[in-house]
């Protein structure tokens, strides 16, 4: 073989796998020898071993004919002016055969030697073939044989742009593209013409460097080079901002030799590199350019994010600026209001000092002295009164006057003094009992610190009231203190009111009840206890009520129902004590006495009836429940009454005056009707039994005795 020159590939047609591989140049002599090898021309005999100089062909339609013993069996086909197409872009295969059958056969095609027996021809004729027609039953097959183009020995597919197509295939492709109106093959032929004519081995006939061709690639049409359009940084930033949500989403790219992470924005703006792109020319340069592009894109994305963050920050700063301006305006307005409040405080101090000097404070009228400025505070500066604690300023000018007046104040004679002033300016006198707009106590963190108003009332006002209650107040004259507490209850702090009740009033009332003697005391206890009910409420006096019931129980042990004073003492407590307490007390102390009177002192006598014991018992009917009073009459009175009626009616008929019986019956009904018991269920049933007995006796029937 010819001389070969080794060289290192510098990347002209290299790949990542071929980097550093040694290649060799192929000369014209090498290609010629390889063509002879591919065409079957060898310096050896096929049938005659004695001839070493003549080349005996191996045979085949495309190798110049098949010879046997020097005789040619088939004549070689000549090149057709219309080559057989390699590919036909037709939707149906039948059209391809139709185009092949429409071509004219080459001269001498399918000709057989006159020295040979037409074995092949005879076989084809038996199958319906005729010379000059295409193969197949309908003649739609090919007429000319398929041309072949041999590749030089050792040459790979598409090596250095070697064209695999034959002239026949090129001509047929050009014909088919002309029929479709497609210029792709014409462009390709044009490009081939521009690159220079090539021989069958794929090398140019003209001297010069071979032009690289990539015939093995399916490039139907040479793409026109697109116009380069450059993007500015602002355009890229706009696209990144628009696709910011997508840019954050990462995708794992496994199409290349290595795994890498890309974003959706990268995939949509530019195609992801494929395996072929990573294995083409200049991989280092492409890699470096890609790195530079990625770095530039990253910088642009960072700048975009920074710009967006700065925009958001600017918006926040604008909002903060607006808030600061509002706060500044509010602070300026607040400062102005504080200056006005300061002037009001100076005026109040001046009035207080002048009143002390002139003696005007002796009247103790707060409204006449400070009403003008208090009115301004209440109407215009109520928010500052809560936030700045201006109630201390109000108390500061109020307390000296209250202290002076309390020295000369008679609590029992003037219990309502000062109520009008405190009630008028109560909004300026804050207390822990007051609720703010959030429903929370004024005192913070659960620690109730006394307000100025609470301190003033506890140290000045309460001191005077405590002295009056302990030293001068009579428990049996509750009216002055009742008036005092009724007037001051809604104005006083809660702890001061509870202090008066628990520490001053209740202990003194409890002591008075303990000293009370129901037998000898001419004054009814309810007359000086019940007035306290609206102020103290029954639950506060429960212990006192228990003490009163115990004292009454002891006295009632010696009591007789004929003494009506007990009824007058107990009746006022019916609405004060609970129903269960009253019923238990009457059942234990009163009911046994009434039962004993009816059993021992009352007798039913139609001739000389004494009704007083029954009247003593019926006087308590409103104190007992209807059930208890009904049981008392059913078990104690009506058995005697019905027995008397039965004995009267069972006497001989000539001795019974039924008119007197009827009058006696009606008289008793009138007695019970006078006490309002005639409609009582038990009373009605008992009178019904007496009426039935009278009816049976009047009709001469035997009278049935009453049963209980």
XYZ file of C-alpha atoms in Angstrom:
708
model
C 0.000 0.000 0.000
C 0.945 3.590 -0.374
C 2.719 5.854 1.985
C 0.740 7.031 4.970
C 1.356 10.080 7.103
C 0.388 10.066 10.787
C -0.809 13.199 12.467
C -2.635 14.236 15.602
C -6.166 15.479 15.153
C -6.375 19.088 16.226
C -10.155 19.177 16.527
C -11.152 19.675 12.906
C -13.406 16.636 13.012
C -12.749 15.306 16.502
C -15.014 14.448 19.391
C -14.641 13.940 23.138
C -13.968 10.240 22.569
C -11.524 10.811 19.611
C -9.374 13.410 21.336
C -5.707 12.426 20.989
C -6.387 9.513 18.577
C -3.905 9.020 15.701
C -5.315 9.258 12.123
C -3.671 8.605 8.766
C -3.930 10.368 5.365
C -5.170 8.194 2.496
C -3.563 8.680 -0.895
C -5.013 8.144 -4.361
C -3.100 4.887 -4.728
C -4.637 3.513 -1.538
C -8.108 4.340 -2.769
C -7.450 2.743 -6.163
C -6.282 -0.463 -4.544
C -9.295 -0.451 -2.238
C -11.643 0.038 -5.214
C -10.150 -2.931 -6.954
C -10.686 -4.979 -3.820
C -14.336 -3.867 -3.482
C -15.091 -4.469 -7.208
C -13.944 -8.063 -6.954
C -10.774 -7.706 -9.124
C -8.140 -10.004 -7.630
C -4.949 -11.475 -9.087
C -6.101 -14.983 -8.601
C -7.979 -17.560 -10.599
C -11.535 -18.499 -10.086
C -11.776 -21.593 -12.194
C -8.383 -21.834 -13.902
C -5.526 -22.186 -11.458
C -2.876 -22.112 -14.263
C -3.377 -18.392 -15.026
C -1.820 -16.025 -12.438
C -1.614 -12.847 -14.523
C -5.243 -12.448 -15.570
C -7.786 -11.136 -13.146
C -10.766 -13.336 -12.865
C -13.938 -11.533 -11.654
C -15.907 -13.048 -8.807
C -19.117 -12.476 -10.652
C -22.246 -10.450 -9.986
C -24.532 -8.115 -11.922
C -22.551 -5.030 -11.034
C -19.051 -6.486 -11.511
C -18.862 -6.788 -15.299
C -20.672 -10.106 -15.898
C -20.343 -13.702 -14.808
C -17.906 -15.895 -16.812
C -17.455 -19.613 -16.817
C -14.340 -20.950 -18.470
C -13.787 -17.711 -20.358
C -17.383 -17.540 -21.593
C -19.572 -14.649 -20.409
C -22.930 -15.834 -19.161
C -24.401 -12.352 -18.668
C -23.406 -9.220 -20.447
C -22.617 -6.303 -18.121
C -25.288 -3.656 -17.939
C -24.402 -0.311 -19.288
C -24.939 2.823 -17.319
C -28.340 4.245 -17.832
C -28.839 7.875 -18.583
C -31.616 7.806 -16.023
C -30.238 6.364 -12.784
C -32.278 4.301 -10.392
C -33.305 6.433 -7.413
C -32.074 5.355 -4.024
C -35.043 6.823 -2.158
C -38.449 7.837 -3.418
C -40.380 10.220 -1.186
C -43.749 8.711 -1.911
C -46.500 7.875 0.572
C -47.158 4.529 -1.128
C -44.710 1.808 -2.130
C -46.653 0.986 -5.275
C -45.726 4.339 -6.783
C -42.039 3.532 -6.331
C -42.371 0.364 -8.299
C -44.450 2.172 -10.915
C -41.694 4.762 -11.412
C -39.082 2.037 -11.636
C -41.090 0.110 -14.209
C -41.633 3.209 -16.317
C -37.881 3.539 -16.970
C -36.545 2.156 -20.175
C -34.219 -0.865 -19.886
C -30.561 -0.545 -20.644
C -29.427 -1.912 -23.998
C -28.504 -5.520 -23.665
C -30.243 -5.855 -20.279
C -31.085 -9.422 -19.384
C -29.232 -10.603 -22.456
C -27.731 -14.040 -22.398
C -24.683 -15.306 -24.266
C -25.292 -17.204 -27.421
C -22.906 -19.890 -26.202
C -24.896 -20.582 -23.073
C -28.180 -22.119 -22.383
C -30.722 -19.481 -21.298
C -31.491 -21.231 -18.022
C -32.224 -18.046 -16.164
C -34.127 -16.608 -19.111
C -36.221 -19.748 -19.404
C -37.072 -19.677 -15.738
C -38.109 -16.024 -15.906
C -40.196 -16.626 -19.060
C -41.961 -19.552 -17.375
C -42.880 -17.136 -14.560
C -44.401 -14.690 -17.091
C -41.502 -12.374 -17.743
C -40.721 -10.961 -21.164
C -37.681 -9.110 -22.325
C -37.998 -5.333 -21.950
C -40.619 -5.527 -19.194
C -40.351 -5.072 -15.461
C -40.299 -7.856 -12.960
C -43.471 -9.083 -11.298
C -46.744 -10.502 -12.566
C -47.968 -7.089 -13.714
C -44.615 -5.811 -14.883
C -44.563 -3.161 -12.133
C -41.134 -4.224 -10.850
C -37.768 -2.803 -11.799
C -36.412 -3.098 -15.309
C -32.818 -2.003 -14.874
C -30.735 -3.637 -12.176
C -29.961 -1.758 -8.962
C -26.627 -0.092 -9.258
C -24.156 -0.433 -6.471
C -21.380 1.868 -5.394
C -18.548 0.243 -3.557
C -16.803 2.017 -0.684
C -13.003 1.826 -0.566
C -11.569 -0.770 1.759
C -11.259 0.309 5.363
C -13.462 3.378 4.853
C -16.351 3.909 7.263
C -19.785 5.278 6.460
C -19.676 8.959 5.576
C -15.894 9.153 6.106
C -14.621 12.525 4.892
C -17.970 13.237 3.206
C -17.994 10.113 1.000
C -21.293 10.042 -0.926
C -22.982 6.645 -0.728
C -25.481 7.331 -3.514
C -24.960 6.194 -7.097
C -25.533 8.344 -10.132
C -28.743 6.396 -10.763
C -30.023 7.190 -7.235
C -29.130 10.855 -7.585
C -30.926 11.114 -10.941
C -34.036 9.399 -9.564
C -34.063 11.620 -6.455
C -33.758 14.702 -8.633
C -36.612 13.488 -10.809
C -38.873 12.799 -7.805
C -38.104 16.172 -6.245
C -38.931 17.856 -9.540
C -42.296 16.064 -9.604
C -43.009 17.255 -5.977
C -41.811 20.779 -6.636
C -39.136 20.442 -3.889
C -35.780 22.134 -4.385
C -33.953 20.356 -1.623
C -32.138 17.940 -3.947
C -31.343 20.737 -6.384
C -29.831 22.694 -3.547
C -27.898 19.645 -2.531
C -26.642 19.068 -6.083
C -25.735 22.705 -6.264
C -23.787 22.407 -3.065
C -22.081 19.327 -4.388
C -21.223 21.178 -7.579
C -19.782 24.012 -5.602
C -17.652 21.672 -3.583
C -16.176 20.066 -6.701
C -16.708 16.828 -8.643
C -15.825 13.645 -6.887
C -15.031 10.250 -8.262
C -16.533 7.001 -7.122
C -14.201 6.815 -4.154
C -15.483 10.117 -2.748
C -12.294 12.194 -3.563
C -12.194 15.252 -5.720
C -10.792 14.972 -9.180
C -9.386 18.475 -8.917
C -6.359 18.994 -6.785
C -6.823 20.701 -3.442
C -7.977 19.961 0.043
C -11.041 17.764 0.295
C -14.197 19.474 1.417
C -15.873 17.782 4.357
C -19.284 16.376 3.596
C -21.816 14.811 5.874
C -23.841 12.819 3.388
C -24.861 10.251 5.989
C -26.876 12.883 7.818
C -30.516 13.257 6.790
C -30.313 16.925 5.784
C -33.017 17.324 3.194
C -32.496 21.030 2.686
C -29.706 23.407 3.422
C -30.987 25.701 6.120
C -30.624 29.368 5.535
C -28.436 31.027 8.105
C -30.711 32.885 10.484
C -30.277 36.541 11.048
C -28.424 37.271 14.216
C -30.499 39.330 16.615
C -28.741 40.613 19.680
C -30.529 41.160 22.999
C -29.714 43.957 25.338
C -29.257 43.507 29.052
C -32.618 45.193 29.681
C -34.371 42.684 27.417
C -32.796 39.752 29.253
C -33.678 41.293 32.621
C -37.294 41.765 31.500
C -37.511 38.146 30.384
C -36.011 36.948 33.653
C -38.462 39.049 35.674
C -41.386 37.715 33.654
C -40.182 34.150 34.103
C -39.010 34.556 37.678
C -41.309 31.842 39.058
C -40.151 29.446 36.337
C -36.490 30.264 36.842
C -36.707 29.043 40.390
C -37.770 25.573 39.280
C -34.816 23.283 38.591
C -34.672 20.374 36.139
C -32.135 17.548 36.095
C -30.648 17.257 32.573
C -29.425 13.698 31.854
C -29.165 13.999 28.048
C -25.423 14.664 28.052
C -22.421 12.693 29.234
C -22.781 14.224 32.709
C -25.758 15.088 34.876
C -26.384 18.777 35.325
C -29.068 21.011 36.815
C -30.823 23.566 34.631
C -33.820 25.864 35.153
C -37.048 25.975 33.206
C -36.157 29.424 31.947
C -32.948 28.061 30.403
C -34.860 25.252 28.687
C -37.487 27.575 27.208
C -35.134 30.336 26.083
C -32.560 28.016 24.475
C -32.474 24.353 23.640
C -30.755 22.142 26.152
C -27.493 20.738 24.826
C -27.816 17.247 23.482
C -25.316 14.429 23.450
C -24.384 15.128 19.829
C -23.672 18.774 20.584
C -21.372 17.798 23.391
C -19.421 15.449 21.150
C -18.893 17.752 18.145
C -16.031 20.025 17.277
C -14.176 22.221 19.727
C -15.671 20.834 22.903
C -13.306 22.845 25.098
C -14.277 26.075 23.420
C -17.973 25.208 23.554
C -17.622 24.298 27.221
C -15.838 27.551 28.007
C -18.399 29.581 26.079
C -21.191 27.768 27.861
C -19.552 28.567 31.198
C -19.245 32.215 30.233
C -22.891 32.268 29.134
C -23.984 30.606 32.362
C -21.933 33.021 34.413
C -23.360 35.959 32.493
C -26.864 34.613 32.855
C -26.300 34.062 36.570
C -25.021 37.609 36.915
C -28.068 38.908 35.074
C -30.387 36.834 37.243
C -28.647 38.106 40.345
C -28.935 41.647 39.088
C -32.601 41.027 38.293
C -33.270 39.656 41.751
C -31.321 42.497 43.296
C -33.273 44.994 41.227
C -36.560 43.378 42.223
C -35.492 43.344 45.871
C -34.510 46.985 45.589
C -37.896 47.776 44.056
C -39.652 46.043 46.934
C -37.347 47.736 49.418
C -38.065 51.087 47.792
C -41.785 50.454 48.101
C -41.358 49.550 51.765
C -39.279 52.649 52.315
C -41.986 54.721 50.659
C -44.542 53.226 53.008
C -42.262 53.845 55.965
C -41.789 57.411 54.802
C -45.549 57.907 54.650
C -45.912 56.394 58.120
C -43.117 58.571 59.446
C -44.767 61.640 57.981
C -48.066 60.655 59.553
C -46.365 60.032 62.875
C -44.614 63.357 62.598
C -47.886 65.117 61.923
C -49.512 63.261 64.791
C -46.628 64.079 67.101
C -46.759 67.712 66.079
C -50.475 67.819 66.771
C -49.939 65.976 70.048
C -47.232 68.423 71.037
C -49.583 71.306 70.374
C -52.307 69.657 72.453
C -49.857 69.020 75.281
C -48.935 72.703 75.279
C -52.630 73.589 75.564
C -53.084 71.090 78.395
C -50.074 72.592 80.121
C -51.726 76.001 79.979
C -54.916 74.503 81.454
C -52.888 73.020 84.296
C -51.305 76.398 84.996
C -54.739 77.998 85.143
C -56.100 75.323 87.499
C -53.121 75.796 89.796
C -53.693 79.525 89.827
C -57.407 79.138 90.675
C -56.607 76.693 93.487
C -54.005 79.055 94.950
C -56.319 82.033 94.736
C -59.233 80.152 96.323
C -57.015 79.164 99.239
C -55.946 82.764 99.683
C -59.438 84.261 99.461
C -61.298 81.500 101.337
C -63.505 80.609 98.353
C -62.622 76.959 98.842
C -64.660 76.898 102.049
C -67.840 76.433 100.046
C -66.449 73.209 98.647
C -68.145 73.697 95.273
C -65.793 72.176 92.740
C -67.918 73.022 89.704
C -68.042 76.727 90.482
C -64.266 76.883 90.941
C -62.852 74.629 88.201
C -65.867 73.819 86.028
C -64.728 75.929 83.042
C -61.396 74.145 82.576
C -62.771 70.753 83.556
C -65.280 71.174 80.746
C -62.448 71.774 78.251
C -60.608 68.677 79.436
C -63.724 66.527 79.203
C -64.757 67.656 75.733
C -61.422 68.137 73.905
C -58.711 66.225 75.742
C -60.373 63.040 76.986
C -57.851 60.869 75.153
C -54.987 62.668 76.875
C -56.737 62.243 80.204
C -56.450 58.448 79.704
C -53.038 58.322 78.030
C -51.241 61.043 79.994
C -52.973 60.492 83.330
C -54.458 63.971 83.597
C -56.785 62.720 86.348
C -53.871 63.311 88.722
C -53.970 67.002 87.784
C -57.702 67.103 88.496
C -57.272 65.399 91.865
C -54.388 67.717 92.728
C -56.716 70.742 92.746
C -59.695 68.783 94.111
C -58.122 67.104 97.156
C -57.350 70.272 99.225
C -60.932 71.463 98.956
C -62.332 68.014 99.824
C -59.994 67.744 102.810
C -61.028 71.114 104.180
C -64.725 70.402 103.704
C -64.532 66.966 105.372
C -63.261 68.563 108.536
C -66.593 70.368 108.932
C -68.826 67.765 107.194
C -71.592 66.064 109.186
C -72.048 62.745 107.431
C -75.379 61.838 109.035
C -76.918 65.265 108.484
C -75.557 65.817 104.953
C -75.075 62.345 103.501
C -75.278 63.540 99.878
C -72.701 66.317 100.080
C -70.177 66.194 97.225
C -72.186 63.710 95.206
C -73.165 66.232 92.543
C -69.594 67.362 91.895
C -68.195 63.824 91.715
C -71.063 62.667 89.501
C -70.591 65.648 87.177
C -66.831 65.115 86.679
C -66.659 61.351 87.148
C -65.154 60.867 83.672
C -62.096 62.836 84.727
C -61.717 60.760 87.911
C -60.542 57.384 86.689
C -60.775 54.170 88.696
C -59.598 50.586 88.313
C -63.248 49.577 88.040
C -63.532 51.501 84.779
C -63.020 49.653 81.503
C -61.147 51.114 78.582
C -62.021 50.645 74.923
C -60.324 47.217 74.864
C -62.272 45.934 77.859
C -59.124 45.721 80.039
C -58.522 47.154 83.431
C -56.530 50.338 83.630
C -53.998 48.674 85.890
C -51.443 46.733 83.848
C -50.079 43.217 84.392
C -52.813 42.358 86.886
C -51.437 44.712 89.596
C -54.147 47.103 90.731
C -52.362 50.307 91.656
C -54.584 52.878 93.266
C -55.495 55.771 90.996
C -55.366 59.359 92.272
C -59.150 59.410 92.655
C -59.146 56.157 94.648
C -56.382 57.463 96.877
C -58.275 60.691 97.527
C -61.528 58.923 98.418
C -59.810 56.334 100.585
C -57.652 58.722 102.600
C -60.027 61.700 102.921
C -63.660 60.730 102.289
C -63.663 57.223 103.798
C -61.886 58.392 106.931
C -64.699 60.800 107.681
C -67.432 58.217 106.939
C -65.762 55.566 109.102
C -65.618 57.950 112.045
C -69.313 58.797 111.697
C -70.436 55.133 111.523
C -68.367 53.944 114.438
C -69.021 56.854 116.775
C -72.364 58.432 116.000
C -74.575 56.068 113.985
C -77.474 54.184 115.631
C -78.198 50.812 114.063
C -81.960 51.202 114.521
C -81.831 54.420 112.494
C -80.461 53.197 109.161
C -81.877 55.965 106.939
C -78.856 58.372 106.877
C -76.388 55.691 105.908
C -78.817 54.126 103.435
C -79.131 57.499 101.718
C -75.352 57.911 101.787
C -74.631 54.544 100.218
C -77.422 54.746 97.642
C -76.066 58.070 96.422
C -72.368 57.114 96.472
C -72.574 53.447 95.382
C -72.269 54.115 91.608
C -69.453 56.651 92.176
C -67.290 54.970 94.782
C -64.489 52.579 93.864
C -65.576 49.037 94.491
C -63.071 48.302 97.239
C -64.175 51.368 99.237
C -67.834 50.331 99.065
C -67.000 46.781 100.137
C -64.909 48.138 102.979
C -67.860 50.121 104.308
C -70.195 47.104 104.077
C -67.922 44.387 105.460
C -65.852 46.370 107.933
C -68.332 48.921 109.265
C -72.006 48.067 108.685
C -72.311 44.283 108.955
C -70.344 43.949 112.181
C -72.463 46.612 113.824
C -75.746 45.109 112.584
C -74.696 41.614 113.695
C -73.976 42.904 117.173
C -77.376 44.591 117.359
C -79.194 41.388 116.310
C -77.312 39.392 118.913
C -78.539 41.837 121.574
C -82.133 41.724 120.337
C -84.707 40.081 122.664
C -88.016 39.209 120.937
C -89.898 38.954 124.242
C -89.082 42.378 125.611
C -88.165 44.488 122.608
C -91.144 46.613 121.632
C -89.627 47.482 118.234
C -90.016 44.929 115.466
C -86.651 43.755 114.186
C -87.664 43.878 110.553
C -88.195 47.639 110.858
C -84.440 48.291 111.065
C -83.186 45.236 109.112
C -85.336 45.267 106.009
C -84.325 48.810 104.878
C -80.850 47.436 104.249
C -82.062 44.853 101.735
C -81.704 47.103 98.616
C -78.147 48.035 99.594
C -76.793 44.910 101.251
C -78.933 42.304 99.416
C -80.183 39.130 101.188
C -77.063 37.054 100.536
C -74.965 39.450 102.591
C -77.466 39.194 105.507
C -77.856 35.395 105.374
C -75.911 34.924 108.592
C -77.980 37.580 110.321
C -81.210 35.900 109.139
C -80.065 32.578 110.578
C -79.454 34.253 113.927
C -82.938 35.790 113.832
C -84.619 32.397 113.142
C -82.756 30.799 116.020
C -83.899 33.506 118.419
C -87.511 33.166 117.239
C -87.391 29.369 117.597
C -86.365 29.701 121.222
C -89.181 32.152 121.953
C -91.834 30.044 120.140
C -91.272 27.125 122.468
C -93.388 28.958 125.053
C -95.768 30.406 122.509
C -99.525 29.723 122.229
C -101.402 30.180 118.949
C -103.755 32.607 120.657
C -100.826 35.121 120.748
C -100.966 36.898 117.401
C -97.691 38.814 117.961
C -95.701 35.867 116.603
C -97.650 36.037 113.351
C -96.907 39.757 113.028
C -93.208 39.125 113.633
C -92.907 36.273 111.099
C -95.103 37.607 108.268
C -92.554 40.329 107.169
C -89.920 37.630 106.671
C -91.926 35.565 104.199
C -90.561 37.461 101.170
C -87.081 37.747 102.670
C -86.343 34.184 103.593
C -86.353 31.548 100.908
C -89.385 29.261 100.542
C -87.481 26.283 101.895
C -86.211 28.255 104.880
C -89.700 29.552 105.711
C -91.379 26.155 105.337
C -88.773 24.458 107.500
C -89.140 27.133 110.197
C -92.973 26.944 110.244
C -93.033 23.148 110.186
C -90.678 23.013 113.125
C -91.991 25.863 115.291
C -95.629 26.691 114.314
C -97.325 23.587 112.873
C -96.972 21.463 116.041
C -98.623 24.217 118.064
C -101.590 24.443 115.668
C -102.053 20.674 115.617
C -102.075 20.555 119.400
C -104.694 23.308 119.639
C -107.073 21.516 117.222
C -106.677 18.225 119.056
C -107.001 19.501 122.611
C -108.958 22.734 122.536
C -111.311 22.484 119.533
C -114.616 20.544 119.714
C -117.369 20.282 117.106
C -120.600 21.009 119.013
C -123.742 22.043 117.082
C -125.427 23.256 120.254
C -122.526 25.358 121.675
C -119.862 25.750 118.978
C -116.600 27.527 120.028
C -114.721 28.391 116.853
C -111.767 30.433 118.279
C -109.154 27.604 118.235
C -109.949 26.963 114.579
C -109.653 30.669 113.833
C -106.243 30.779 115.502
C -105.112 28.005 113.158
C -106.719 29.376 109.990
C -104.965 32.714 110.594
C -101.690 31.007 109.531
C -103.100 29.715 106.225
C -101.172 32.297 104.169
C -97.906 31.345 105.812
C -98.203 27.641 104.968
C -98.421 26.057 101.583
C -101.838 24.797 100.383
C -100.702 21.207 100.823
C -99.776 21.626 104.493
C -102.930 23.538 105.411
C -105.049 20.942 103.562
C -103.399 18.079 105.441
C -103.933 19.911 108.752
C -107.690 20.294 108.139
C -108.092 16.793 106.674
C -106.460 15.068 109.629
C -107.532 17.308 112.524
C -110.790 19.133 111.750
C -112.883 17.182 109.237
C -112.767 13.792 111.036
C -114.497 15.436 114.028
C -116.910 17.307 111.807
C -117.957 14.249 109.705
C -118.326 12.044 112.806
C -120.636 14.633 114.338
C -122.704 14.739 111.134
C -122.883 10.921 110.935
C -124.055 10.616 114.547
C -126.653 13.262 113.937
C -128.044 11.615 110.782
C -128.079 8.072 112.209
C -130.513 8.988 115.013
C -134.121 7.926 114.614
C -135.825 9.809 111.812
C -138.401 11.317 114.109
C -135.618 12.885 116.191
C -133.643 14.361 113.277
C -134.472 17.848 112.033
C -133.065 17.889 108.529
C -133.546 21.634 108.232
C -131.231 22.208 111.167
C -128.726 19.819 109.596
C -128.800 21.813 106.366
C -128.367 25.115 108.148
C -125.447 23.703 110.141
C -123.796 22.474 106.921
C -124.185 25.853 105.211
C -122.817 27.699 108.229
C -119.567 25.756 108.191
C -119.159 26.326 104.476
C -119.553 30.067 105.087
C -116.807 29.941 107.730
C -114.323 28.337 105.349
C -115.405 30.593 102.550
C -114.627 33.609 104.722
C -111.059 32.383 105.100
C -110.837 31.692 101.382
C -110.617 27.928 101.758
C -113.938 26.842 100.296
C -112.378 26.196 96.884
C -109.526 24.228 98.399
C -109.436 20.719 96.972
C -109.296 18.896 100.314
C -111.985 21.101 101.879
C -114.292 20.594 98.872
C -113.919 16.795 99.025
C -114.697 16.688 102.745
C -117.818 18.853 102.363
C -118.872 16.604 99.458
C -118.739 13.588 101.764
C -121.005 15.357 104.286
C -123.476 16.260 101.537
C -123.635 12.630 100.339
C -124.373 11.480 103.855
C -127.227 14.030 104.137
C -128.627 12.877 100.753
C -128.639 9.216 101.794
C -130.319 10.044 105.110
C -132.964 12.185 103.437
C -133.852 9.355 101.007
C -134.131 6.790 103.773
C -130.995 4.963 102.721
C -128.515 3.674 105.284
C -125.821 6.254 105.939
C -122.250 5.020 105.297
C -119.830 6.162 107.993
C -116.906 8.316 106.859
C -113.557 6.638 106.417
C -110.191 8.313 106.877
